[in-house]
Short mmCIF file of C-alpha atoms in Angstrom, two decimals:
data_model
loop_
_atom_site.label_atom_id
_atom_site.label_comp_id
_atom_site.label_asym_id
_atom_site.label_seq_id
_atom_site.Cartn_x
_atom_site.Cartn_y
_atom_site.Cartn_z
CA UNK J 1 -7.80 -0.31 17.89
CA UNK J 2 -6.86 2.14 15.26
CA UNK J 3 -4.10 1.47 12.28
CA UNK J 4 -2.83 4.70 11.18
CA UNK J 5 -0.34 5.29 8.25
CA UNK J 6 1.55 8.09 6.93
CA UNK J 7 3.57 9.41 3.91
CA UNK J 8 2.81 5.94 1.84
CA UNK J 9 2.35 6.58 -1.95
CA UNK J 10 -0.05 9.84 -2.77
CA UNK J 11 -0.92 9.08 0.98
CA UNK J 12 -0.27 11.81 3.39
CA UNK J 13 -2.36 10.57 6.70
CA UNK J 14 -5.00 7.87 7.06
CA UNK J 15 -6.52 6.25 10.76
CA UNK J 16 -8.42 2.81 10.40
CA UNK J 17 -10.34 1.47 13.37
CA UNK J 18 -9.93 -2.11 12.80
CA UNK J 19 -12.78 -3.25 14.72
CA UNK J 20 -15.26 -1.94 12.10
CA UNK J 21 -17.26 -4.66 10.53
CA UNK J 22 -17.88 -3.14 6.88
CA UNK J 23 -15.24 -0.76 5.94
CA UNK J 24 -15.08 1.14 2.28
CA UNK J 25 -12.20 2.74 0.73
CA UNK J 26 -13.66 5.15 -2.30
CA UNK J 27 -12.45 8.06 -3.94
CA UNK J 28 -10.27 9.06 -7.13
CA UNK J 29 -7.72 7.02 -8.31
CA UNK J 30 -4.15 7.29 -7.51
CA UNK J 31 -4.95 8.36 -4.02
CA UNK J 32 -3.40 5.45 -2.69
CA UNK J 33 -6.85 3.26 -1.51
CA UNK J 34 -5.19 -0.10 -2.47
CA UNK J 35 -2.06 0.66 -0.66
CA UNK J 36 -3.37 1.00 2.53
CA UNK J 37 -5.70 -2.24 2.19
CA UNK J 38 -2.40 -3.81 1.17
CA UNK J 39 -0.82 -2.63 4.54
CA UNK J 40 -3.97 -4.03 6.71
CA UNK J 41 -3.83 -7.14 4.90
CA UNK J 42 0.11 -6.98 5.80
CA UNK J 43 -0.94 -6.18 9.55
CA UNK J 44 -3.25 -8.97 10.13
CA UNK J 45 -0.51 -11.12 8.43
CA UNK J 46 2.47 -10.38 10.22
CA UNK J 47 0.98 -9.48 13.86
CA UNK J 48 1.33 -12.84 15.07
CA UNK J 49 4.62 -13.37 13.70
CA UNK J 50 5.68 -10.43 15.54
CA UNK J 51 3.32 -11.70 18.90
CA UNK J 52 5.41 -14.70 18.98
CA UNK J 53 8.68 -12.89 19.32
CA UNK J 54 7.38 -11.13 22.04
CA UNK J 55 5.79 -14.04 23.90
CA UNK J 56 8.97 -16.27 23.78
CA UNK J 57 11.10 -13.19 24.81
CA UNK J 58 9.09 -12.65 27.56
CA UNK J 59 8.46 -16.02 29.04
CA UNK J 60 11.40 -15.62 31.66
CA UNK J 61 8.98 -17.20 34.47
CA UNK J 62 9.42 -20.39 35.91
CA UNK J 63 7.85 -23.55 34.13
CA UNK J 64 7.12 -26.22 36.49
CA UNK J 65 6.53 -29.94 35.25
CA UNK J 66 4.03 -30.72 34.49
CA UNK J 67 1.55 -27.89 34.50
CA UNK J 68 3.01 -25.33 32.89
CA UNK J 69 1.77 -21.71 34.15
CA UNK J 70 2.38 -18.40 32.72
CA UNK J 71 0.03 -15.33 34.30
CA UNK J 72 -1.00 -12.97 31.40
CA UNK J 73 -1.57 -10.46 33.44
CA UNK J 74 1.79 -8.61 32.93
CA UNK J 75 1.52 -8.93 29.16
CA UNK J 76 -1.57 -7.22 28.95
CA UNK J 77 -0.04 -4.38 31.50
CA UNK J 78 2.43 -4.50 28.43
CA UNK J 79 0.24 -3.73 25.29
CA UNK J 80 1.36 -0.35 24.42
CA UNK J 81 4.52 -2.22 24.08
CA UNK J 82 3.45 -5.15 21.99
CA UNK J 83 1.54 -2.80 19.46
CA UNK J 84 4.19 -0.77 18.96
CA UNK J 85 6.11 -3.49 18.37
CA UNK J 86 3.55 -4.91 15.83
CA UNK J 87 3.57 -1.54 14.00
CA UNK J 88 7.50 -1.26 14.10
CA UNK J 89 7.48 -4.94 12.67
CA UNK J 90 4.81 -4.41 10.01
CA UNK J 91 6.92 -1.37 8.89
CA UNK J 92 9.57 -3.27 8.42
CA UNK J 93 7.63 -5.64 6.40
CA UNK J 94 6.38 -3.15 3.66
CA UNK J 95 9.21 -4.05 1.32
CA UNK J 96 7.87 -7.58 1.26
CA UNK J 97 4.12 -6.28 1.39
CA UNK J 98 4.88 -4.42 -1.83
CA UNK J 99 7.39 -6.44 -3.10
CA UNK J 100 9.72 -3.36 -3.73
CA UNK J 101 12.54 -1.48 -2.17
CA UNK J 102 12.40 -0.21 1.53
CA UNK J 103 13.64 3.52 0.18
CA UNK J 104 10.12 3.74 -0.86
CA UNK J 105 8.64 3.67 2.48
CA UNK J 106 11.58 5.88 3.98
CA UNK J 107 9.17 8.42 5.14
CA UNK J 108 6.56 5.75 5.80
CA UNK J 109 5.09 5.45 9.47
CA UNK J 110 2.84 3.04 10.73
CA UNK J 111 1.08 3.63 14.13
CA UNK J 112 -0.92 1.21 16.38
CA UNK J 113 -3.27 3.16 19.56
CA UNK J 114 -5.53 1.92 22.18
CA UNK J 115 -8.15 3.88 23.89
CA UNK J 116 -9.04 2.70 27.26
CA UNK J 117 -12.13 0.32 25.46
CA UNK J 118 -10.10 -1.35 23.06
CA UNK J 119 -7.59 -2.19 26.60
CA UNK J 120 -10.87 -3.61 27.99
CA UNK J 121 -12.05 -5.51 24.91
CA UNK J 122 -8.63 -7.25 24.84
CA UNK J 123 -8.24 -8.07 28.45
CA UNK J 124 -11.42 -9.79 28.55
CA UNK J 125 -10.67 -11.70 25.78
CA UNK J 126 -7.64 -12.52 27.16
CA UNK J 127 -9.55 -13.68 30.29
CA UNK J 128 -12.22 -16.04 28.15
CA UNK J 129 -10.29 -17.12 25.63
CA UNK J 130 -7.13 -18.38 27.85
CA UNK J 131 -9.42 -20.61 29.45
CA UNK J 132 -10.96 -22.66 26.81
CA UNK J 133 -7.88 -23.38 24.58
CA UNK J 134 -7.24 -26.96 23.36
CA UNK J 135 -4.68 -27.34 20.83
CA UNK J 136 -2.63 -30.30 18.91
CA UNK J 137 0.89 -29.90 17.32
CA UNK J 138 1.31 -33.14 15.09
CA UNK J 139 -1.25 -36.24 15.16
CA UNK J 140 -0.36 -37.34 19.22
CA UNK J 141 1.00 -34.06 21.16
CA UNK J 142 -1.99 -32.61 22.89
CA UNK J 143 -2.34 -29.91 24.93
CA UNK J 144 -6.05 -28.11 26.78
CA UNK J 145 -5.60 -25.01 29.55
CA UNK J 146 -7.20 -23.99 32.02
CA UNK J 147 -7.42 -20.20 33.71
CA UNK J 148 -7.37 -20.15 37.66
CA UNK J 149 -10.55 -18.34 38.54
CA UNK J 150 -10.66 -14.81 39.06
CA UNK J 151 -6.85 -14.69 37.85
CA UNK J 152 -5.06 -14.32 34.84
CA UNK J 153 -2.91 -17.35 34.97
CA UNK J 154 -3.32 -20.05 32.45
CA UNK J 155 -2.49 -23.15 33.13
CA UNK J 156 -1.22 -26.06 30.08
CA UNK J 157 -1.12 -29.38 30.24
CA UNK J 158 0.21 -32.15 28.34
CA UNK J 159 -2.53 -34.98 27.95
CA UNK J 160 -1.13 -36.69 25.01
CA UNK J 161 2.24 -36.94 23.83
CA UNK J 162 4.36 -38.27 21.12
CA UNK J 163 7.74 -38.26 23.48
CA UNK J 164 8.19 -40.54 26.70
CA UNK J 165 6.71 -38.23 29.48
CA UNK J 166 9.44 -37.64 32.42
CA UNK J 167 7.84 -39.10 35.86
CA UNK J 168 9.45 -35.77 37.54
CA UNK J 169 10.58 -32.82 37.24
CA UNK J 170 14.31 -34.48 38.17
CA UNK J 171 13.76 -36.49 35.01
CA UNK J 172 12.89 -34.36 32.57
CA UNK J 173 15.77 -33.90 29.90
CA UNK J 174 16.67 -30.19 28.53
CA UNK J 175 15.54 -31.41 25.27
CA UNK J 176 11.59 -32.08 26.55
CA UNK J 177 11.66 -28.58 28.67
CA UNK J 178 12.97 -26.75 25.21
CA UNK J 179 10.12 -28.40 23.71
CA UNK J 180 7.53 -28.23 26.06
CA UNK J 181 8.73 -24.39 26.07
CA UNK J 182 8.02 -24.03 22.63
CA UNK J 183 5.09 -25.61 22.68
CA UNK J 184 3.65 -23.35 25.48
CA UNK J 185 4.93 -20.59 23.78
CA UNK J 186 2.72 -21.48 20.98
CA UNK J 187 -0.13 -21.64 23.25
CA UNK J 188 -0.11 -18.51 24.74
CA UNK J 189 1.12 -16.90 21.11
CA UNK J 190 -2.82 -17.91 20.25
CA UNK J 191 -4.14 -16.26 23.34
CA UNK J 192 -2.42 -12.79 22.87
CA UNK J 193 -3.11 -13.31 18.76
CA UNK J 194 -7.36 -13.63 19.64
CA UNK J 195 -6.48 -10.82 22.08
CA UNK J 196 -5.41 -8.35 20.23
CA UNK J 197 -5.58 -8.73 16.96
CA UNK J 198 -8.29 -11.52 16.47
CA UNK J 199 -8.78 -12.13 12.84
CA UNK J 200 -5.12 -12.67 12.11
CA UNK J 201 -5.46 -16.44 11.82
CA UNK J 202 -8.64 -15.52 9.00
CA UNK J 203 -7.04 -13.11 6.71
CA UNK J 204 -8.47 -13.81 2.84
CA UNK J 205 -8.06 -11.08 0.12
CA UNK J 206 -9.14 -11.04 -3.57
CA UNK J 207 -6.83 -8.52 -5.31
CA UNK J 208 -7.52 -6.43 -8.65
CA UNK J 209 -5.43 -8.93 -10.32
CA UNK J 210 -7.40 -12.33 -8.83
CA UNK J 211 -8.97 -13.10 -12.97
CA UNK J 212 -5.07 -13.26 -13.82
CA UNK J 213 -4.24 -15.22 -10.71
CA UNK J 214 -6.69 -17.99 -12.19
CA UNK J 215 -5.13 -17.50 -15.60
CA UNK J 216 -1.52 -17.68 -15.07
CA UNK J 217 -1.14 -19.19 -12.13
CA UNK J 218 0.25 -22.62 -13.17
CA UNK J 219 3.21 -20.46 -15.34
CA UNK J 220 3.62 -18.05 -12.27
CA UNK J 221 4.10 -20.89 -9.93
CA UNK J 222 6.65 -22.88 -12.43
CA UNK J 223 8.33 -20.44 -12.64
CA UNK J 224 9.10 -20.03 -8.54
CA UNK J 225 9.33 -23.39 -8.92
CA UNK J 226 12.08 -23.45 -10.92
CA UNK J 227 14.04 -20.49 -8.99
CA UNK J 228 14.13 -22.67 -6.04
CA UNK J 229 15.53 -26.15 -7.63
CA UNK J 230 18.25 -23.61 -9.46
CA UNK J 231 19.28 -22.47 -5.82
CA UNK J 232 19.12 -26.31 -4.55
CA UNK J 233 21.09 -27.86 -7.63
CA UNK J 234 24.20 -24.25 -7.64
CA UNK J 235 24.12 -23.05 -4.18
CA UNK J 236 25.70 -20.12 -3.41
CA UNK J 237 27.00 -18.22 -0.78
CA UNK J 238 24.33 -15.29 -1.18
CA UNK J 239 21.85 -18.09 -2.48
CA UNK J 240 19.50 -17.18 -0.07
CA UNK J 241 19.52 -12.93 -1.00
CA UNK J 242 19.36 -13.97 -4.59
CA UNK J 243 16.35 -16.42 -3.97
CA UNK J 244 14.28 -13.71 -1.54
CA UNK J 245 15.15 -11.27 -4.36
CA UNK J 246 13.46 -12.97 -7.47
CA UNK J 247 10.80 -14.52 -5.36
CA UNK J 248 9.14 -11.11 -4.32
CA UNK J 249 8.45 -10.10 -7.65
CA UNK J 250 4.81 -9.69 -6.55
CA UNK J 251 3.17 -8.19 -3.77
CA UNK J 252 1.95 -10.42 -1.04
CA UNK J 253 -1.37 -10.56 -1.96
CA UNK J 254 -0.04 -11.64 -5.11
CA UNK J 255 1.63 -14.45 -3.70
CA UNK J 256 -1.18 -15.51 -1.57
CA UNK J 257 -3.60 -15.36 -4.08
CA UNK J 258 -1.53 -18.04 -6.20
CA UNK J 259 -1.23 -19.92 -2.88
CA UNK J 260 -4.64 -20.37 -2.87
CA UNK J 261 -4.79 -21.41 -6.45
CA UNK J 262 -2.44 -24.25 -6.41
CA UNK J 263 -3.87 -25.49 -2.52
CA UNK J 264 -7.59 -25.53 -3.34
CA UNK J 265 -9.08 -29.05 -2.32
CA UNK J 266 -10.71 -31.76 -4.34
CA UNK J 267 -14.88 -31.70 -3.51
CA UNK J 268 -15.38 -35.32 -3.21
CA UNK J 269 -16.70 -34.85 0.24
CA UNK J 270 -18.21 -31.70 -0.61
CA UNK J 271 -20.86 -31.86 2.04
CA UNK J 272 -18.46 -32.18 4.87
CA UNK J 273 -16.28 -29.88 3.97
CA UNK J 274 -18.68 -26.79 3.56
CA UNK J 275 -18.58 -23.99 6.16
CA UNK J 276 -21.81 -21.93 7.24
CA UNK J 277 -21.67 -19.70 5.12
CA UNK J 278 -22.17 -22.12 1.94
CA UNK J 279 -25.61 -20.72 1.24
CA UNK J 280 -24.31 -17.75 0.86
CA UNK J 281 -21.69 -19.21 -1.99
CA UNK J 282 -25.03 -20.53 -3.65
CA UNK J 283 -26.27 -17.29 -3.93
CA UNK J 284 -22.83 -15.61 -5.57
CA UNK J 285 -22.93 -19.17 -7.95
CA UNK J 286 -26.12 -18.21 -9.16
CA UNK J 287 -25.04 -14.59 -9.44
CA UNK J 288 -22.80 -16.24 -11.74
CA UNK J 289 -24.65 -18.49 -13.65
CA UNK J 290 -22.81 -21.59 -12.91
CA UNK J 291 -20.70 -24.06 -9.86
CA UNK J 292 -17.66 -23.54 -9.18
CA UNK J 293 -15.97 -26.75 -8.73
CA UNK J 294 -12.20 -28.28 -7.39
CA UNK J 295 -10.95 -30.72 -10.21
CA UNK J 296 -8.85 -33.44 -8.98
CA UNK J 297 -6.56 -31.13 -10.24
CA UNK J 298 -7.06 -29.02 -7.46
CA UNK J 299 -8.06 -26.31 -9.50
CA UNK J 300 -11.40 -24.48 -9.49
CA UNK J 301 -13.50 -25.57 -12.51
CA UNK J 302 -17.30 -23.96 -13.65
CA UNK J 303 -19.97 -25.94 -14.16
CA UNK J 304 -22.88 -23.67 -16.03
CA UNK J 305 -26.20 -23.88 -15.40
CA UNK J 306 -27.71 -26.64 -17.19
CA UNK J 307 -24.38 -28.75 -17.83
CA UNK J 308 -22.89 -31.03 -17.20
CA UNK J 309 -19.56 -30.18 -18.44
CA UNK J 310 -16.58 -28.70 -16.18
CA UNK J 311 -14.55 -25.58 -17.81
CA UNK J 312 -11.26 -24.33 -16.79
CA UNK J 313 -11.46 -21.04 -15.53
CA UNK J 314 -9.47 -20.04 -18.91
CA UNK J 315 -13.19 -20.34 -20.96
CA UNK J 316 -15.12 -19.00 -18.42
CA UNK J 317 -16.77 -15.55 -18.61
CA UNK J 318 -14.81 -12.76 -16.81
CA UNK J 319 -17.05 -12.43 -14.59
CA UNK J 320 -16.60 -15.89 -13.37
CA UNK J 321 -13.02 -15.45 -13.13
CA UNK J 322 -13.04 -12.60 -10.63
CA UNK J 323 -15.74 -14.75 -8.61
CA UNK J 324 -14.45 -18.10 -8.95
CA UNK J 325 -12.36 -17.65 -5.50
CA UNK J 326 -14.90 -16.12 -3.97
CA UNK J 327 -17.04 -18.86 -3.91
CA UNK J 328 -14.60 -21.19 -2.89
CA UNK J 329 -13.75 -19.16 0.35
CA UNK J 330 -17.11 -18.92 1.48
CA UNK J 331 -17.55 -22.59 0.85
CA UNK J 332 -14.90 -24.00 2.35
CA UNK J 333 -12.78 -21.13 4.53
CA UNK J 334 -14.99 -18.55 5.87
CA UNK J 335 -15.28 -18.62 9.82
CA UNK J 336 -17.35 -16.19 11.62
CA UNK J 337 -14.36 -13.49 13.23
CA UNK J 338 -12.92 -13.90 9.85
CA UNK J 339 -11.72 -10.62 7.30
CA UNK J 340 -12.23 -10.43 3.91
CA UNK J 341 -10.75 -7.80 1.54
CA UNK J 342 -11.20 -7.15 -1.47
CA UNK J 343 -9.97 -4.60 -3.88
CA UNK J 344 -12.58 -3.43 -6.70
CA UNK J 345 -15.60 -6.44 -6.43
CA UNK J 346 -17.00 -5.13 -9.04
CA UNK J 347 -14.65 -5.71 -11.55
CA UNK J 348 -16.70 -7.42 -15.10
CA UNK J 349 -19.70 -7.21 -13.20
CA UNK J 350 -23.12 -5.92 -15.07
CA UNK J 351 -24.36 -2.75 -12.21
CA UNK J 352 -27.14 -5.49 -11.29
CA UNK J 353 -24.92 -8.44 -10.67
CA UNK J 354 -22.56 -5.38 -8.87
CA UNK J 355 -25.86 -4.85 -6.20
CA UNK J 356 -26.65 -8.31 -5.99
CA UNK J 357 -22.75 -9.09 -4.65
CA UNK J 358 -23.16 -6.25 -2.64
CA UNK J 359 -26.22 -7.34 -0.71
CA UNK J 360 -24.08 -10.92 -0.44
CA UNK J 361 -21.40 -9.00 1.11
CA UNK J 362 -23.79 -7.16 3.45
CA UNK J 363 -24.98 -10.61 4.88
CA UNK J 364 -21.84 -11.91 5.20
CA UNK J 365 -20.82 -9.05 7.37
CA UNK J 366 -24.05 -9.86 9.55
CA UNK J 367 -23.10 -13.26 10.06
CA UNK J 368 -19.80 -12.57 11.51
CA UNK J 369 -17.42 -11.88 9.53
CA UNK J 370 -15.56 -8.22 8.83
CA UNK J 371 -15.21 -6.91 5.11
CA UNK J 372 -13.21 -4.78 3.61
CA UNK J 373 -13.29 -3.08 0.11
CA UNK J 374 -11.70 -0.57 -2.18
CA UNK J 375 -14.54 0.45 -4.81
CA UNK J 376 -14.82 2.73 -7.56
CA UNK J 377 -18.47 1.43 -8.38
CA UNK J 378 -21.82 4.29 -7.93
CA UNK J 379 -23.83 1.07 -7.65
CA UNK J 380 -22.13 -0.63 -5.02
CA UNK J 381 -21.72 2.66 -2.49
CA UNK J 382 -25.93 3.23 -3.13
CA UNK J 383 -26.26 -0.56 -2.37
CA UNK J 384 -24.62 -0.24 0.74
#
């Protein structure tokens, strides 16, 4: 599938395939190289968001209790429709991307295309994945499907629930078929998401400004804090405008890189909770010269070499600080069919340490999951 954008910034055309594993954004500066890895970042984002629209607009069949069937067939007879209705939805996203005012992107256009390969990538992933889903919504509403052989109907059903379940069709209340509904819409919302645009439940990006992230982030998120209890103790009638206004003072990445500072998790089970790709978070720690840690805090700590004492991320070396998240993804949130972006990784790094995180990046990719960087670095492009 290609992504391509015009007229953003310095920007006047750009095509991305998207299902490149390793993909490098290089040139001058002010040519607009962060912008469009903001607006992929924004795509894999928002595509869902926009897939669910289009799934619960669309399921118009009939539901019967208490199998509920839906063929997929028709929606993926439908995908020049759903991507361009992704790309008209991320477009009218940017403002929230960039955290600035749509009559910047008034010439902006964002394109989604599908050669006849991507159509048959997605429909058979539609056809393997709608068969092995199994999903929970809460602690006791369960769900698994099933896919009718050589169709491409999927079936749900209920096998747990945390509502009475009607003996009949006859008995079941608008209020269970509303949820069930949404439920199954949720369902098949993950099939098409896989489908077509299947790392948009693994997005994680590291931004040029990820060493003030870790700085400021307790200050930054006080102070969004505190716009949201002013709204709650004075509302107002344009409460809401006022409170979407001051919140997007940053760009999303922004504001998902200080989600992930305040939601890390304490390591007390540190062995359980590491992913596959942990070795590889060994390597960048000793790139680093140190652990990276999760106080009980729930902020990222460094442990040097040789110590035995924790430092906040404020005393750490620069180098540390652009890392520090880094570490923690591959630790604990990196899944193979994941993406990565980052912008600049080697920002405070020595030129060897700015190899060595290259050749980690390299593996990663290997093992499954897609990378993306903006780079500016001699050393990193003669890595690669």
């Amino acid at each position: 599938m290609k992504l391509t954008i015009r007229n953003l910034g310095r920007l006047t055309s750009a095509t991305i395939d998207l299902d490149a594993e390793f993909t490098v954004f290089t040139g001058r500066n002010n040519t607009s190289k962060t912008y469009v890895a903001h607006v992929i970042y924004g795509f894999y984002r928002f595509a869902r968001e926009y897939i669910s629209q289009f799934i619960r607009a669309d399921l118009q069949q009939g539901l019967r209790f208490p199998r509920w069937e839906y063929d997929l067939g028709p929606t993926i007879e439908k995908l020049d429709d759903l991507t361009n209705g992704i790309a008209s939805h991320l477009q009218s996203r940017l403002p929230s991307i960039f955290a600035t005012s749509p009559e910047f992107f008034a010439h902006t256009e964002i394109h989604l295309t599908c050669d006849d390969a991507d159509r048959h990538r997605i429909k058979q992933r539609v056809l393997d994945y709608s068969g092995n889903l199994f999903y929970s919504l809460g602690e006791s509403d369960t769900w698994e499907s099933s896919k009718r052989s050589e169709s491409s109907t999927v079936v749900f059903q209920r096998i747990s629930a945390s509502i009475v379940e009607p003996r009949s069709a006859r008995e079941a209340t608008p209020e269970y078929i509303d949820q069930a509904q949404l439920l199954f819409s949720i369902g098949i919302t993950e099939v098409i998401a896989y489908a077509v645009v299947p790392r948009s439940h693994l997005p994680f990006v590291l931004s040029t400004e990820r060493s003030a992230i870790q700085l400021f982030f307790r200050e930054l998120f006080a102070n969004r804090s505190a716009m949201v209890d002013a709204v709650l103790e004075e509302p107002k009638p344009d409460a809401v405008s006022q409170l979407q206004a001051k919140a997007r003072l940053y760009p999303l990445v922004i504001r998902d890189g200080l989600r992930v500072a305040v939601q890390t998790q304490p390591t007390a089970r540190r062995a359980q909770q590491q992913t596959e790709f942990a070795p590889l978070a060994e390597k960048l720690e000793r790139l680093i010269g140190g652990e990276v840690r999760v106080a009980a805090s729930n902020e990222l700590t460094f442990v040097p070499t040789g110590s035995d004492l924790a430092l906040d991320l404020q005393l750490a070396s620069s180098s540390v600080k652009s890392l520090a998240a880094l570490v923690y993804f591959l630790r604990t949130q990196a899944r193979a069919g994941g993406l990565l972006l980052i912008d600049e990784p080697e920002l405070n790094l020595h030129p060897d340490n700015q190899r060595r995180l290259t050749r980690i990046l390299a593996e990663l990719v290997r093992q499954g999951v897609s990378v993306l960087i903006t780079t500016h670095s001699d050393y990193v492009l003669r890595e690669l």
